[in-house]
Structures are given as C-alpha cells and as structure tokens.
Amino acid sequence: MHNRALLIAFHFPPQAASSGIQRSLSFSRHLPASGWEPMVLTARASVYQNQNPSQLASIPPKLTVRRAFALDAKHHLGWRGRYLNASALPDRWVTWSLGAIPAGLSMIRAQRPRLIWSTFPIATAHLIGLALHRLTGLPWVADFRDPMLQPAYPTNKSQRRMYAWIEQQTIRRCSKAVFTTQGAMASYRARFPDLDPNKFVVIENGYEEDAFGAAEDGAAPGEKSGPLVLVHSGLLYDTGRDPSAFLDALAQLKARGVIDAGKLKVILRAPGNIGAVSALIERYGVADIAATAAPVPYREALAEMAAADGLLLFQGTPFNNQIPAKVYEYFRARKPIFGLVDHAGETARVLGAGGFEDMAFIDDAGEIASRLALFLERLGAGAAHVAPRDLVERSSRAHRARQLGALFDEVVHGPAKREASRAA
C-alpha cells in the first residue's frame, strides 16, 4: 500500500477524558479498507491525566504510532493548579509541538506519506500540522471536531489571539477543512467568503460496530413487563443540557395521572454531578420515576441503551452547531429517541432528517410534557420511530472512514479519483 497518511491526534488511546479518541482511532482502523495506510503522531501517555489502558487493545497491531514528548502546563509546569499563561498558548499542551515536529519530520522522511491530517480541539495539533505542511509541502487536511474560534471561547485574550492566528493559517493553507456538522461548516464558509466553498466538507462522527455485538448479546429481548424505561447516557450541565424542565414535565405528567412509577422509569446514567442531579429529581418530586446512575464501562452502557424502550437526548442552544456523538450510537441501537433540543440546532436537524419527530424545546416544560405524553403512547403501542437501516449504515465509523479516504484521494489525485472512490 503506497498511499500513506500521517494522522496528528493528541486524543488517542490510552487517553480517556475525551470522546475524540474514537474519531482518530476509528480512522486509523478503517482507512486501510479505502487504500490508505495511516501512521499516527500523538503524545506520550504520561501527559494524559485520565487514562484507560484497556483502550490500547483497540489500536491495530500493525499501526505505526509515534508518541512524542509533551507536558501539561497545569500539572507539569504549574503549582497547585496555577500556571503561567505564556506556558499554555495556544493550549496547555503546546510543549507537544517541541517533540512532535521533529518526530513528524522523521516519520515523513522514512515513510513518505502522501498527505497530513490533524484534528482539533487541541489547537497544538493544527500548529504541528501547519509546521509540517510548511516544512515539507505535503497537502494538509484539517479536521475540526468543534469550531475553533467561537463567540464566547476562548475567553483569555492572549489565547484568543493565538487561536485566531492558528485558525486563519489553518483554513487558508490546508487543502480541505473537515467539520462534523453542517452548521459548523456553514459558519466557516460565511466567515471565509473569499475561499472556494468546496474547500469545506462535512464528515460526521459515528458509532463503532465492533462495540455493539457484545452489547446486544447482553441485552437479548425477553417478555416485556413492568414500566417503560427511558435512558440518557452521558453528561448533563447547568447550561445547554439542563434536565430541570424535563423533570418539571415529568412532575406535571405525574400530577395529571399520565405517568407513575408503574408506567415509567427514567435512568440518567453518568450525568456528571450525580448529587446535584439527584437533588433536582427530589426537588421536582419525581424520585419514584427518575433516578441517577453511576458510570459503567462503555459496553455496559451500550447494553443498557440496547435494552431500553426509548432513549433521551439533551442538547440545548449553546451547542446548536454541535451534535453529541451518542446520537449515532442511538441510531445503531435502533431505539426510539426523544430529543430535548433547540429546534433550530444541528441536533434537531439530524434527528429530523432521520425521521425522528419526537422533540421538544429543552427549556420548555409545557412543550416537553405534551410531546413526551405522545411519545410514551407510541412507545407503549410499539409505534415509535426507529432509525432505518440505511441511516444506521451511513452512521458507522467505517462509513465515515470511507468518506475520509475518498477525500484523501481527491486531495492527492484530484476530484476524478474521489468520484471513482465513491462509485466503488
């Protein structure tokens, strides 16, 4: 295989604090099926404060992985959590560039990749990609898992200036800029109107098929008895993913006799601050219906999704240009979904495009109550919508890797090669 690609990714196993490792890891696993041999340039494991060594087993055994020197300014260069602002520009891991640029040059000279790919939200990754692109002339594909410069982020003026410079250099010098949502891509096209709009493309996140086999085995269906079970798996926040209005809606439906503990059970799995969310549940008087639950290993969480009657999704206005990665896992679980969203946001758009109409504004308890009551009726009757098979297939990480492989073909060989890749 002569088409090699150098992937620059800070988030890579055994790092465990970001779901971003799944995007980088899945591309490294699935790109060979599209004729591309990946090599990964990442950071030494000692820089990760949160690690999951079991994830190392997911790395393909023949994959070249180079782990360059890196320090975390907060933990390695600071004192009691305080550190110099200058040591963390553009981010706390800027020292990674000191080891990664020479390591990347060494890999390029030895392995002769055809292009470079780097992924944000660690800005230093794009800084390394920029340096290697300038030094070698290799084409560069820049991946934005989140928009880089946002209205309220970064808040630090020096960091914001540095982000703005890196973003400008990246967008103007890369061959393609890849985003995970249509809304994020549209915002960049609007901000850079002088650039060819075809430079900006979308490759969404997805689910990993391998993880679902064991999960479904552990959730074999049996005779249904007891209440309907709704599950939300993941973090909840005061802003953007606040469950208060949802719990208020449960209280309203309970007061009207629409639901009770014998009809409905709601599980809020791994919400982050379990104490605070549990206190909200008590405040709204629905502790007999809703409960928090501690985090469990990933496959157990998938098994719980697969066994549930329906799945809950929280994604409010502050995250309108983002789509939670669990959406694609929800599609694969082929369970009905109730969305607590902003109707103008990307998450609502993706749900609607998939045929899911059971949605309510996340902060409107009245709308939630009325729409949830209808959703529960459809659940009980077995008539609630689930993801169609073609949507499930398109949402897989293997499919996303095929999209990236076709994009690499276009960058290196021209648009005709990409069209041939799509046809194949």
Coordinates of C-alpha atoms in Angstrom, one line a residue:
M1 CA 0.0 0.0 0.0
H2 CA 1.7 3.2 -1.2
N3 CA -0.9 5.8 -0.1
R4 CA 0.3 6.7 3.4
A5 CA -1.3 9.4 5.6
L6 CA 0.2 11.0 8.7
L7 CA -2.5 11.5 11.3
I8 CA -1.7 14.0 14.0
A9 CA -4.0 13.5 17.0
F10 CA -3.5 14.4 20.7
H11 CA -6.5 12.4 21.7
F12 CA -5.5 8.7 21.2
P13 CA -5.5 5.7 23.5
P14 CA -4.8 5.4 26.4
Q15 CA -6.2 9.0 26.9
A16 CA -9.7 8.6 28.4
A17 CA -11.1 12.1 29.1
S18 CA -12.3 12.9 25.5
S19 CA -14.6 11.0 23.2
G20 CA -12.4 12.5 20.4
I21 CA -10.1 9.5 20.7
Q22 CA -12.9 7.4 18.9
R23 CA -12.7 9.6 15.8
S24 CA -8.9 9.3 15.5
L25 CA -8.9 5.7 16.5
S26 CA -11.6 4.7 14.1
F27 CA -9.9 6.4 11.1
S28 CA -6.7 4.7 11.9
R29 CA -8.5 1.3 12.0
H30 CA -10.7 1.7 8.9
L31 CA -8.7 3.8 6.4
P32 CA -6.8 0.8 5.1
A33 CA -10.1 -0.5 3.6
S34 CA -10.0 2.6 1.4
G35 CA -6.5 2.1 0.3
W36 CA -4.8 4.4 2.8
E37 CA -2.2 3.3 5.3
P38 CA -2.3 5.6 8.3
M39 CA 0.5 6.5 10.7
V40 CA -0.3 8.2 13.9
L41 CA 1.7 11.0 15.6
T42 CA 0.4 11.6 19.1
A43 CA 1.7 12.5 22.6
R44 CA 3.4 10.4 25.3
A45 CA 0.9 8.7 27.5
S46 CA 2.4 10.4 30.6
V47 CA 0.8 13.7 29.6
Y48 CA -2.8 12.3 30.0
Q49 CA -4.3 12.8 33.4
N50 CA -7.1 10.3 32.7
Q51 CA -6.2 7.0 31.1
N52 CA -7.9 3.8 30.1
P53 CA -5.2 1.3 29.3
S54 CA -7.8 -1.2 28.0
Q55 CA -8.3 1.1 25.0
L56 CA -4.8 0.2 23.8
A57 CA -6.1 -3.2 22.7
S58 CA -8.2 -1.3 20.1
I59 CA -5.1 0.0 18.3
P60 CA -4.4 -2.1 15.1
P61 CA -1.3 -4.2 15.8
K62 CA 0.5 -3.1 12.6
L63 CA -0.3 0.6 13.0
T64 CA 2.8 2.9 13.4
V65 CA 2.2 5.1 16.4
R66 CA 4.9 7.7 17.4
R67 CA 4.4 9.2 20.8
A68 CA 6.3 12.5 21.1
F69 CA 7.4 14.4 24.2
A70 CA 4.7 16.5 25.8
L71 CA 3.9 18.2 29.1
D72 CA 0.7 19.5 30.6
A73 CA 1.3 23.1 31.8
K74 CA -1.2 22.8 34.6
H75 CA 0.1 19.6 36.0
H76 CA 3.8 19.6 35.0
L77 CA 4.7 23.3 34.9
G78 CA 2.3 24.7 37.5
W79 CA 1.9 24.9 41.2
R80 CA -1.3 23.9 42.9
G81 CA -3.2 24.1 39.7
R82 CA -1.8 27.6 38.8
Y83 CA 0.5 28.1 35.8
L84 CA 1.8 30.9 33.7
N85 CA -0.5 31.9 30.8
A86 CA 2.5 32.0 28.5
S87 CA 3.2 28.3 29.1
A88 CA -0.3 27.4 27.8
L89 CA -0.5 29.2 24.4
P90 CA -2.4 28.1 22.4
D91 CA -3.2 25.4 25.0
R92 CA -1.8 23.6 28.0
W93 CA -0.1 21.0 25.7
V94 CA 1.9 23.4 23.4
T95 CA 5.2 21.6 24.5
W96 CA 3.9 18.7 22.5
S97 CA 5.0 20.6 19.4
L98 CA 8.6 20.6 20.5
G99 CA 8.7 16.8 20.3
A100 CA 6.1 16.3 17.6
I101 CA 7.5 18.5 14.8
P102 CA 10.9 16.7 14.7
A103 CA 9.2 13.4 15.2
G104 CA 6.8 14.1 12.3
L105 CA 9.7 15.1 10.0
S106 CA 11.4 11.9 10.8
M107 CA 8.3 9.9 10.0
I108 CA 7.8 11.8 6.8
R109 CA 11.4 11.2 5.6
A110 CA 11.2 7.5 6.5
Q111 CA 7.7 6.6 5.4
R112 CA 6.9 9.1 2.6
P113 CA 3.2 9.8 3.3
R114 CA 1.2 11.5 0.6
L115 CA -0.6 13.9 3.0
I116 CA -1.0 15.2 6.6
W117 CA -4.2 15.1 8.6
S118 CA -4.6 16.9 12.0
T119 CA -7.5 17.2 14.3
F120 CA -8.7 19.9 16.7
P121 CA -9.9 20.7 19.6
I122 CA -6.3 20.6 20.8
A123 CA -5.0 23.7 18.9
T124 CA -1.4 22.5 19.1
A125 CA -2.3 19.6 16.7
H126 CA -3.1 22.1 14.0
L127 CA 0.0 24.1 14.9
I128 CA 2.1 20.9 14.3
G129 CA 0.2 20.2 11.1
L130 CA 0.9 23.7 9.9
A131 CA 4.6 23.4 10.6
L132 CA 5.0 20.1 8.9
H133 CA 3.0 21.3 5.9
R134 CA 5.2 24.4 5.6
L135 CA 8.4 22.4 6.0
T136 CA 7.5 19.5 3.6
G137 CA 5.0 20.9 1.2
L138 CA 2.7 17.9 1.7
P139 CA -1.0 18.6 1.3
W140 CA -2.9 19.0 4.6
V141 CA -6.4 18.1 5.7
A142 CA -7.5 19.9 8.8
D143 CA -10.2 18.3 10.9
F144 CA -12.4 20.4 13.2
R145 CA -14.3 18.3 15.7
D146 CA -15.6 21.6 17.1
P147 CA -15.5 25.1 15.7
M148 CA -12.2 26.7 16.8
L149 CA -12.8 30.4 17.4
Q150 CA -16.3 30.8 19.0
P151 CA -18.1 33.9 20.2
A152 CA -17.5 33.0 23.9
Y153 CA -14.4 30.9 23.6
P154 CA -11.5 31.3 24.2
T155 CA -12.1 33.9 26.9
N156 CA -8.4 34.7 27.6
K157 CA -7.3 37.5 25.3
S158 CA -3.9 36.1 24.6
Q159 CA -5.2 32.6 23.9
R160 CA -8.0 34.1 21.7
R161 CA -5.4 36.0 19.6
M162 CA -3.3 32.8 19.2
Y163 CA -6.4 30.7 18.3
A164 CA -7.4 33.4 15.7
W165 CA -3.9 33.2 14.1
I166 CA -3.8 29.4 14.0
E167 CA -7.3 29.2 12.6
Q168 CA -6.6 31.7 9.9
Q169 CA -3.4 29.9 8.9
T170 CA -5.1 26.5 9.0
I171 CA -8.1 27.5 7.0
R172 CA -6.1 29.3 4.3
R173 CA -3.3 26.8 3.9
C174 CA -5.0 23.5 4.3
S175 CA -6.3 21.6 1.2
K176 CA -9.5 20.7 2.9
A177 CA -11.2 21.7 6.1
V178 CA -13.4 19.0 7.6
F179 CA -16.3 19.6 10.1
T180 CA -18.6 17.3 12.0
T181 CA -21.8 19.3 11.4
Q182 CA -23.4 21.2 8.5
G183 CA -23.9 24.2 10.8
A184 CA -20.2 24.4 11.7
M185 CA -19.3 24.1 8.0
A186 CA -21.8 26.9 7.0
S187 CA -20.4 29.2 9.7
Y188 CA -16.8 28.8 8.3
R189 CA -18.0 29.3 4.7
A190 CA -19.6 32.5 5.8
R191 CA -16.5 33.7 7.7
F192 CA -14.2 32.9 4.8
P193 CA -16.3 34.0 1.8
D194 CA -13.3 34.5 -0.5
L195 CA -12.4 30.8 -0.3
D196 CA -13.8 28.1 -2.6
P197 CA -16.9 26.7 -0.7
N198 CA -15.8 23.2 -1.8
K199 CA -12.8 23.5 0.4
F200 CA -15.1 23.0 3.4
V201 CA -16.7 19.5 3.8
V202 CA -18.6 17.5 6.5
I203 CA -17.7 14.1 7.8
E204 CA -19.8 13.4 10.8
N205 CA -19.0 11.3 13.8
G206 CA -20.3 7.8 14.1
Y207 CA -20.6 4.6 16.0
E208 CA -18.2 1.6 16.1
E209 CA -19.9 -1.6 15.1
D210 CA -17.5 -3.8 17.0
A211 CA -18.7 -2.4 20.3
F212 CA -22.3 -3.4 19.6
G213 CA -22.1 -7.1 19.2
A214 CA -21.3 -7.9 22.8
A215 CA -23.7 -5.1 23.9
E216 CA -26.6 -6.7 22.0
D217 CA -25.8 -10.1 23.3
G218 CA -26.1 -8.7 26.8
A219 CA -29.4 -7.1 26.0
A220 CA -31.3 -10.1 24.5
P221 CA -35.0 -9.2 24.4
G222 CA -37.4 -11.1 26.6
E223 CA -41.0 -10.8 27.6
K224 CA -41.7 -7.1 28.4
S225 CA -43.1 -6.5 31.8
G226 CA -43.0 -3.5 34.2
P227 CA -42.7 0.2 33.3
L228 CA -41.4 1.7 30.1
V229 CA -37.7 2.5 30.5
L230 CA -36.1 5.7 29.2
V231 CA -32.3 6.1 29.4
H232 CA -30.0 9.1 29.0
S233 CA -26.3 8.1 29.0
G234 CA -23.9 11.0 29.4
L235 CA -23.1 14.3 31.0
L236 CA -25.7 16.9 31.9
Y237 CA -24.8 20.6 32.5
D238 CA -26.4 23.6 34.1
T239 CA -26.2 25.4 30.7
G240 CA -27.1 23.6 27.4
R241 CA -28.0 20.2 28.9
D242 CA -30.1 21.2 32.0
P243 CA -32.6 18.5 32.9
S244 CA -34.7 20.8 35.0
A245 CA -37.5 21.5 32.5
F246 CA -37.6 17.7 31.7
L247 CA -38.0 16.9 35.4
D248 CA -40.7 19.6 35.7
A249 CA -42.5 18.0 32.8
L250 CA -42.4 14.6 34.5
A251 CA -43.9 16.2 37.6
Q252 CA -46.7 17.7 35.5
L253 CA -47.5 14.4 33.9
K254 CA -47.4 12.6 37.2
A255 CA -49.8 15.2 38.7
R256 CA -52.2 14.6 35.9
G257 CA -52.0 10.9 36.3
V258 CA -50.4 10.3 32.9
I259 CA -47.4 8.6 34.4
D260 CA -46.4 6.9 37.7
A261 CA -43.8 4.5 38.9
G262 CA -45.6 1.6 37.5
K263 CA -45.7 3.1 34.0
L264 CA -42.4 4.8 33.6
K265 CA -38.8 4.6 34.8
V266 CA -36.2 7.2 33.7
I267 CA -32.4 6.4 34.2
L268 CA -30.0 9.3 34.0
R269 CA -26.7 7.4 33.6
A270 CA -23.4 9.1 34.4
P271 CA -24.7 12.7 34.4
G272 CA -21.5 14.1 35.9
N273 CA -22.6 15.7 39.2
I274 CA -24.8 12.9 40.5
G275 CA -25.5 14.7 43.7
A276 CA -26.8 17.9 42.0
V277 CA -28.9 16.0 39.5
S278 CA -30.3 13.8 42.3
A279 CA -31.2 16.9 44.2
L280 CA -33.2 18.2 41.2
I281 CA -35.1 15.0 41.0
E282 CA -36.0 15.3 44.6
R283 CA -37.0 18.9 44.2
Y284 CA -39.5 18.1 41.4
G285 CA -40.9 15.2 43.4
V286 CA -40.3 12.5 40.8
A287 CA -37.7 10.3 42.6
D288 CA -40.2 7.4 42.3
I289 CA -39.9 7.7 38.5
A290 CA -36.4 9.1 37.7
A291 CA -33.0 8.3 39.2
T292 CA -29.4 8.9 38.5
A293 CA -26.9 6.1 38.0
A294 CA -23.1 5.8 38.3
P295 CA -20.9 5.5 35.2
V296 CA -20.3 2.0 33.9
P297 CA -17.9 0.6 31.3
Y298 CA -18.6 1.6 27.7
R299 CA -20.0 -1.8 26.6
E300 CA -22.3 -2.0 29.6
A301 CA -23.6 1.5 28.7
L302 CA -24.3 0.3 25.2
A303 CA -26.1 -2.8 26.5
E304 CA -28.3 -0.6 28.7
M305 CA -29.2 1.5 25.6
A306 CA -30.0 -1.6 23.6
A307 CA -32.3 -2.9 26.4
A308 CA -34.2 0.4 27.0
D309 CA -37.6 1.1 25.5
G310 CA -36.5 4.7 24.5
L311 CA -33.5 7.0 24.6
L312 CA -33.3 10.6 25.8
L313 CA -31.1 13.2 24.2
F314 CA -30.3 16.6 25.8
Q315 CA -28.7 19.3 23.5
G316 CA -29.6 22.9 24.0
T317 CA -29.0 26.2 22.3
P318 CA -25.3 26.8 23.4
F319 CA -24.5 23.6 21.4
N320 CA -26.5 24.4 18.3
N321 CA -23.5 23.8 16.0
Q322 CA -22.6 20.5 17.6
I323 CA -24.1 17.0 17.6
P324 CA -23.4 14.7 20.6
A325 CA -21.6 11.6 19.5
K326 CA -24.2 9.4 21.2
V327 CA -26.7 10.3 18.5
Y328 CA -25.0 7.8 16.2
E329 CA -24.9 5.2 18.9
Y330 CA -28.6 5.8 19.5
F331 CA -29.2 5.3 15.7
R332 CA -27.3 2.0 15.8
A333 CA -29.2 0.8 18.9
R334 CA -32.4 1.2 16.8
K335 CA -34.4 2.6 19.6
P336 CA -37.0 5.4 19.7
I337 CA -35.4 8.7 20.6
F338 CA -37.0 11.7 22.4
G339 CA -34.9 14.8 21.8
L340 CA -34.7 17.7 24.3
V341 CA -33.2 20.3 21.9
D342 CA -33.3 23.7 20.3
H343 CA -35.5 23.2 17.2
A344 CA -33.0 25.4 15.3
G345 CA -29.9 23.4 16.2
E346 CA -27.9 20.8 14.4
T347 CA -29.1 18.0 16.6
A348 CA -32.7 18.7 15.8
R349 CA -31.8 18.8 12.1
V350 CA -30.1 15.5 12.2
L351 CA -32.9 13.9 14.2
G352 CA -35.5 15.3 11.8
A353 CA -33.5 14.1 8.7
G354 CA -33.6 10.6 10.2
G355 CA -37.3 10.7 10.6
F356 CA -37.4 11.4 14.3
E357 CA -40.2 13.8 15.2
D358 CA -40.5 13.3 18.9
M359 CA -38.7 16.5 20.0
A360 CA -39.4 19.4 22.4
F361 CA -37.5 22.6 23.3
I362 CA -35.2 21.7 26.1
D363 CA -36.2 24.6 28.4
D364 CA -40.0 24.5 27.8
A365 CA -41.6 22.2 30.4
G366 CA -45.0 22.6 28.9
E367 CA -43.9 21.6 25.4
I368 CA -41.9 18.7 26.8
A369 CA -44.9 17.4 28.8
S370 CA -47.3 17.4 25.8
R371 CA -44.8 15.8 23.4
L372 CA -43.5 13.3 25.9
A373 CA -47.0 12.1 26.6
L374 CA -47.5 11.4 22.9
F375 CA -44.1 9.7 22.7
L376 CA -44.9 7.4 25.6
E377 CA -48.2 6.5 23.9
R378 CA -46.4 5.5 20.8
L379 CA -43.8 3.6 22.8
G380 CA -46.5 1.6 24.6
A381 CA -48.1 0.8 21.3
G382 CA -44.9 -0.2 19.6
A383 CA -45.3 2.5 17.0
A384 CA -42.4 4.9 17.8
H385 CA -39.9 5.6 15.1
V386 CA -36.5 3.9 15.0
A387 CA -33.6 4.6 12.7
P388 CA -33.9 3.0 9.2
R389 CA -31.2 0.5 8.1
D390 CA -29.7 2.9 5.6
L391 CA -29.3 5.6 8.2
V392 CA -27.6 3.1 10.5
E393 CA -25.1 2.1 7.9
R394 CA -24.3 5.7 6.9
S395 CA -23.7 6.5 10.6
S396 CA -21.0 3.9 11.1
R397 CA -17.4 4.9 11.7
A398 CA -16.4 2.5 8.9
H399 CA -18.5 4.6 6.5
R400 CA -17.0 7.8 7.8
A401 CA -13.5 6.4 7.2
R402 CA -14.6 5.6 3.6
Q403 CA -15.6 9.3 3.2
L404 CA -12.3 10.4 4.5
G405 CA -10.4 8.0 2.2
A406 CA -12.3 9.4 -0.7
L407 CA -11.4 12.9 0.4
F408 CA -7.7 12.0 0.6
D409 CA -8.0 10.6 -2.9
E410 CA -9.4 13.9 -4.1
V411 CA -6.7 15.9 -2.4
V412 CA -3.8 13.8 -3.8
H413 CA -5.2 12.7 -7.2
G414 CA -8.0 15.2 -8.0
P415 CA -11.8 15.2 -8.0
A416 CA -12.0 12.4 -10.6
K417 CA -10.3 10.0 -8.2
R418 CA -12.8 10.9 -5.5
E419 CA -15.7 10.2 -7.8
A420 CA -14.1 6.8 -8.6
S421 CA -13.8 6.1 -4.9
R422 CA -17.4 6.9 -4.3
A423 CA -18.5 4.7 -7.2
A424 CA -16.5 1.8 -5.7

